[in-house]
mmCIF file of C-alpha atoms in Angstrom:
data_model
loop_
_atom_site.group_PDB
_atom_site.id
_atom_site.type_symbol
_atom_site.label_atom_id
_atom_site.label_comp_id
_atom_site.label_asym_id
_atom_site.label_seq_id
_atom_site.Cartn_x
_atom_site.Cartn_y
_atom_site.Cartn_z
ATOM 1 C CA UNK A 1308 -20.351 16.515 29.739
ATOM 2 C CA UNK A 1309 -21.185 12.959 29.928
ATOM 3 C CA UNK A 1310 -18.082 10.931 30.654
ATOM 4 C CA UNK A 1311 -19.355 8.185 32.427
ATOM 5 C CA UNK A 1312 -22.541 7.727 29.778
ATOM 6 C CA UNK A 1313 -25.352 8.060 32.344
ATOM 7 C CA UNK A 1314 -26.095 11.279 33.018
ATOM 8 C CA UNK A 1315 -25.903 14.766 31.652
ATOM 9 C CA UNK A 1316 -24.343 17.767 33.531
ATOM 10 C CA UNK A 1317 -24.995 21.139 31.306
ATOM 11 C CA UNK A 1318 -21.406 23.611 32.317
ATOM 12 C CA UNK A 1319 -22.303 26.069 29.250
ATOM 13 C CA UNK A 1320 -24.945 26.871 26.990
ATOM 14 C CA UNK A 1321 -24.353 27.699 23.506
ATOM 15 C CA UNK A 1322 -26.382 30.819 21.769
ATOM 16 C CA UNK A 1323 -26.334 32.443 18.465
ATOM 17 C CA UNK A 1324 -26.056 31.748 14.834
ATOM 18 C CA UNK A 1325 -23.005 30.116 13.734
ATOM 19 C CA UNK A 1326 -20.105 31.923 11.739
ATOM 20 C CA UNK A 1327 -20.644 31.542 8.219
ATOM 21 C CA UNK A 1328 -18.484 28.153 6.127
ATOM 22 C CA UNK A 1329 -15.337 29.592 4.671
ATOM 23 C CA UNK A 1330 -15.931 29.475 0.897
ATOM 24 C CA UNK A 1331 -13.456 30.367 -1.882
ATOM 25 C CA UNK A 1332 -14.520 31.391 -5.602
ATOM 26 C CA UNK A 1333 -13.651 28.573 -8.606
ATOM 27 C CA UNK A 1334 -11.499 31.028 -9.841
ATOM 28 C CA UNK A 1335 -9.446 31.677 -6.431
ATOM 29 C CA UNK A 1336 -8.806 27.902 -6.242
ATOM 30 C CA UNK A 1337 -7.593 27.851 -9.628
ATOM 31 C CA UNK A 1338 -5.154 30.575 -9.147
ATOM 32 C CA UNK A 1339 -3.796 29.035 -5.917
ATOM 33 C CA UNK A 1340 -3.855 25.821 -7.301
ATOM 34 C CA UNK A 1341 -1.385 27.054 -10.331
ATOM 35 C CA UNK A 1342 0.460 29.327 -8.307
ATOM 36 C CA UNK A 1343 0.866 27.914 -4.805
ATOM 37 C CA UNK A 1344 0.726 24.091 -5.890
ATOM 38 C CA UNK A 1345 2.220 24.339 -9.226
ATOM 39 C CA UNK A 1346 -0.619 22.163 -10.884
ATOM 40 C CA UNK A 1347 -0.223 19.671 -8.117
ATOM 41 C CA UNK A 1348 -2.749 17.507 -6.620
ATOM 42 C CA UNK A 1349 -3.113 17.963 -2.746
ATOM 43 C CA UNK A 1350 -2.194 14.885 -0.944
ATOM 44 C CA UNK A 1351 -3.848 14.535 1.967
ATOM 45 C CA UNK A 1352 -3.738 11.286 5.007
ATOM 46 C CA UNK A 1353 -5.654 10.600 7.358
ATOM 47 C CA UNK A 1354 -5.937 8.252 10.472
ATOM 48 C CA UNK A 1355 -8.275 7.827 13.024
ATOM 49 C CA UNK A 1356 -7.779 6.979 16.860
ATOM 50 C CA UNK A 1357 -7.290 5.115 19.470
ATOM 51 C CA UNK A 1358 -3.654 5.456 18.622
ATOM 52 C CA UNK A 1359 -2.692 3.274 21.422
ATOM 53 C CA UNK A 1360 -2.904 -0.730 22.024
ATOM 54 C CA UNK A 1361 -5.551 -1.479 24.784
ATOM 55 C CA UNK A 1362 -2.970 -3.174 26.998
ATOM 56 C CA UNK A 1363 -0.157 -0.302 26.586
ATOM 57 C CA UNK A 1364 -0.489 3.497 26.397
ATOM 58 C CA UNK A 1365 3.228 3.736 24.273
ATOM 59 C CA UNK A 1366 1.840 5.126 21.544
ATOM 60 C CA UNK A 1367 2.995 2.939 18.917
ATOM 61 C CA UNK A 1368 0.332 2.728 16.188
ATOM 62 C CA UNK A 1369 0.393 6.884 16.182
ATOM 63 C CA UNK A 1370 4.661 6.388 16.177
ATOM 64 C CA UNK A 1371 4.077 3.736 13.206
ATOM 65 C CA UNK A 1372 1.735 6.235 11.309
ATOM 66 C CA UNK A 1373 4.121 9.355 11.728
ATOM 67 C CA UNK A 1374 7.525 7.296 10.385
ATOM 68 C CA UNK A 1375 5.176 7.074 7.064
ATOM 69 C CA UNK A 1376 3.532 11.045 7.203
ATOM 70 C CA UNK A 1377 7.772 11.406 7.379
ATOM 71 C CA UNK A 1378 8.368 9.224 4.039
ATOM 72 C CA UNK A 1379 5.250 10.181 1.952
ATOM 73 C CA UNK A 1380 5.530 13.921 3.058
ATOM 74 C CA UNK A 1381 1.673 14.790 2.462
ATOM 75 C CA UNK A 1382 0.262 18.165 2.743
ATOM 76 C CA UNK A 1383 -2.442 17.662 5.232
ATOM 77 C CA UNK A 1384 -2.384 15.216 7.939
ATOM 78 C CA UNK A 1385 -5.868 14.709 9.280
ATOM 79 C CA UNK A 1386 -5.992 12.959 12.778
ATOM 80 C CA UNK A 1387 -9.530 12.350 14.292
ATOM 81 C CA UNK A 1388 -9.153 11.071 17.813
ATOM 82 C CA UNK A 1389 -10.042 9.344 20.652
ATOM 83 C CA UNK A 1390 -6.254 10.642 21.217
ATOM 84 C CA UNK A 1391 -6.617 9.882 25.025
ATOM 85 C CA UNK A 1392 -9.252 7.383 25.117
ATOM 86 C CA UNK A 1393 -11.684 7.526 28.183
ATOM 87 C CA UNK A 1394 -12.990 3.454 27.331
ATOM 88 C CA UNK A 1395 -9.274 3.048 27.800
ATOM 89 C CA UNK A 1396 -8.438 0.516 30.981
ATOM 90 C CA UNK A 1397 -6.591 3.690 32.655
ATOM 91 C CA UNK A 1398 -8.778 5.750 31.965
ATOM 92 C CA UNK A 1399 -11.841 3.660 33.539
ATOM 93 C CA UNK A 1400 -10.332 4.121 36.847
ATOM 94 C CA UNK A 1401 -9.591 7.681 36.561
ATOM 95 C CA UNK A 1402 -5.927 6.989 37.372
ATOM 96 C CA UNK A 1403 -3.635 7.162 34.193
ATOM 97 C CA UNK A 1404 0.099 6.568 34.533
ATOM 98 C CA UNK A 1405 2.856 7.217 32.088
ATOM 99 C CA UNK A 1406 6.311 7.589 31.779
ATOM 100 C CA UNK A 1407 7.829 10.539 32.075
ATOM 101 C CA UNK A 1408 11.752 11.533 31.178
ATOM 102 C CA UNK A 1409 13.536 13.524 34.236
ATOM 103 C CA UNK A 1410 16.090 15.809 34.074
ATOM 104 C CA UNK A 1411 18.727 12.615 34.539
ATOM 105 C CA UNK A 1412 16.856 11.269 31.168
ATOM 106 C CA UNK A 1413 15.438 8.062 32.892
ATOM 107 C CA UNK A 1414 12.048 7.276 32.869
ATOM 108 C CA UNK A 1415 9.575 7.921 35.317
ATOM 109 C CA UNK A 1416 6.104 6.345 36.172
ATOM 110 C CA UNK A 1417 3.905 9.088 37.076
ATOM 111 C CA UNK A 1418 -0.297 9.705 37.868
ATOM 112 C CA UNK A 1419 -0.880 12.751 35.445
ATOM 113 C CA UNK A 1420 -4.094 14.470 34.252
ATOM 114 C CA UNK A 1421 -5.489 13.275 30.586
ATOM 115 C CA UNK A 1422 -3.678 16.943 28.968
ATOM 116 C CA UNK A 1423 -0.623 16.002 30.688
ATOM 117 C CA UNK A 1424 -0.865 12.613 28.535
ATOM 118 C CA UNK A 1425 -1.901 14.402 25.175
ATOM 119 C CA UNK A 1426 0.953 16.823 25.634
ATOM 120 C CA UNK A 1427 3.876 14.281 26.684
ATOM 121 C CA UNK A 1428 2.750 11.823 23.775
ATOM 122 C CA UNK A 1429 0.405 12.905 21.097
ATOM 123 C CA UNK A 1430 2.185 16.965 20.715
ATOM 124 C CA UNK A 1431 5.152 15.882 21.919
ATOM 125 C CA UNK A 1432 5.670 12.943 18.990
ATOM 126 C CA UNK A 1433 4.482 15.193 15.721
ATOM 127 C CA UNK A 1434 6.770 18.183 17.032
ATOM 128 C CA UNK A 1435 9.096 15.160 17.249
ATOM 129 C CA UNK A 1436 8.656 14.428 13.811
ATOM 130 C CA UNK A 1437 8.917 17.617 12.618
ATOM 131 C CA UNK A 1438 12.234 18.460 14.288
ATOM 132 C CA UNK A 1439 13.432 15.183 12.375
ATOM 133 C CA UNK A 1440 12.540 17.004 9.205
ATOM 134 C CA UNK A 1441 12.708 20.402 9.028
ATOM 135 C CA UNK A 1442 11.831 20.829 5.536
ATOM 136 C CA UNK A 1443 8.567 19.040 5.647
ATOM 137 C CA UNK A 1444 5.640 21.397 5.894
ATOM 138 C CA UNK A 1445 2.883 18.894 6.238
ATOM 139 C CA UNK A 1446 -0.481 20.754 8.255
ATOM 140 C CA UNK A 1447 -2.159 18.818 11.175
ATOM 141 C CA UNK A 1448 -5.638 18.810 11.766
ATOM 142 C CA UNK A 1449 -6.425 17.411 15.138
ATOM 143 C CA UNK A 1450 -10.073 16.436 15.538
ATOM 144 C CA UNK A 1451 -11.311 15.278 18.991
ATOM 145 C CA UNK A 1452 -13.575 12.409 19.534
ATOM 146 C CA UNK A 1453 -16.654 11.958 21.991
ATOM 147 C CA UNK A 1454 -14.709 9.376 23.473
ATOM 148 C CA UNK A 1455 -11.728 11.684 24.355
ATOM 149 C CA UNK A 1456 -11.090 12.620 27.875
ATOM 150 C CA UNK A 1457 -9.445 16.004 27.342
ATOM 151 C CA UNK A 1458 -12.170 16.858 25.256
ATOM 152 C CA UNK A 1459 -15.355 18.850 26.428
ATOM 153 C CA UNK A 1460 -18.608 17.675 24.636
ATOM 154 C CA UNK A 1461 -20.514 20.574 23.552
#
């Protein structure tokens, strides 16, 4: 892991050959593109992070990008992070406080750990959207970014 970029502290070590690609036949995407698509193209989006301002962890550019996944109804959403970024001013200290709804519904500041802050806002707005809109059936691919704190650099 190297979160503060100047040093290198080894937790695991990786051995082995990796699994092999997936890989379909031409004719196997053919048939599930007639049959599963009905000749249609795949639309897919993508976005990459931070998905927050630098002066305000709300959320709002991820928010902003979600209301159009919701109107454009793709089939794959690809998201590439930082999703909780660790050059963020919070983050710096180590100390990262968000709000949090109680059980009377008002908000809350609370100090919470970096997977506290990707499940309360990240998760917590695309099962949002999808509770919206039931009948969308868009995938998410979530793809972590060096500069993400929950992530674990390999």
């Amino acid at each position: 892991m190297n979160l503060s970029g100047q040093k290198i502290n080894a937790h695991h070590i990786y051995e082995g050959a990796p699994h092999p690609p997936c890989s379909s036949s031409v004719r196997q995407l053919r048939a599930f593109h007639q049959h599963a698509q009905e000749g249609k193209p795949v639309k897919i989006m993508t976005a990459s992070g931070p998905f927050t301002t630098s002066d305000c962890m709300n959320y709002q550019p991820l928010v902003d990008f979600l209301h159009i996944v919701m109107e454009q109804a793709p089939d794959v959403v690809v998201l590439t992070g930082p999703f909780v970024d660790v050059r963020g001013e919070e983050e710096k200290d180590g100390v990262t406080v968000v709000d949090l709804v109680d059980d009377a519904d008002t908000a809350v500041e609370q100090i919470v750990t970096y997977e506290v802050v990707f499940a309360t806002k990240v998760s917590s707005l695309i099962e949002e959207m999808f509770a919206a809109n039931e009948a969308l059936e868009t995938q998410f691919v979530l793809v972590p970014s060096l500069d993400d704190a929950t992530a674990k650099c390999v």
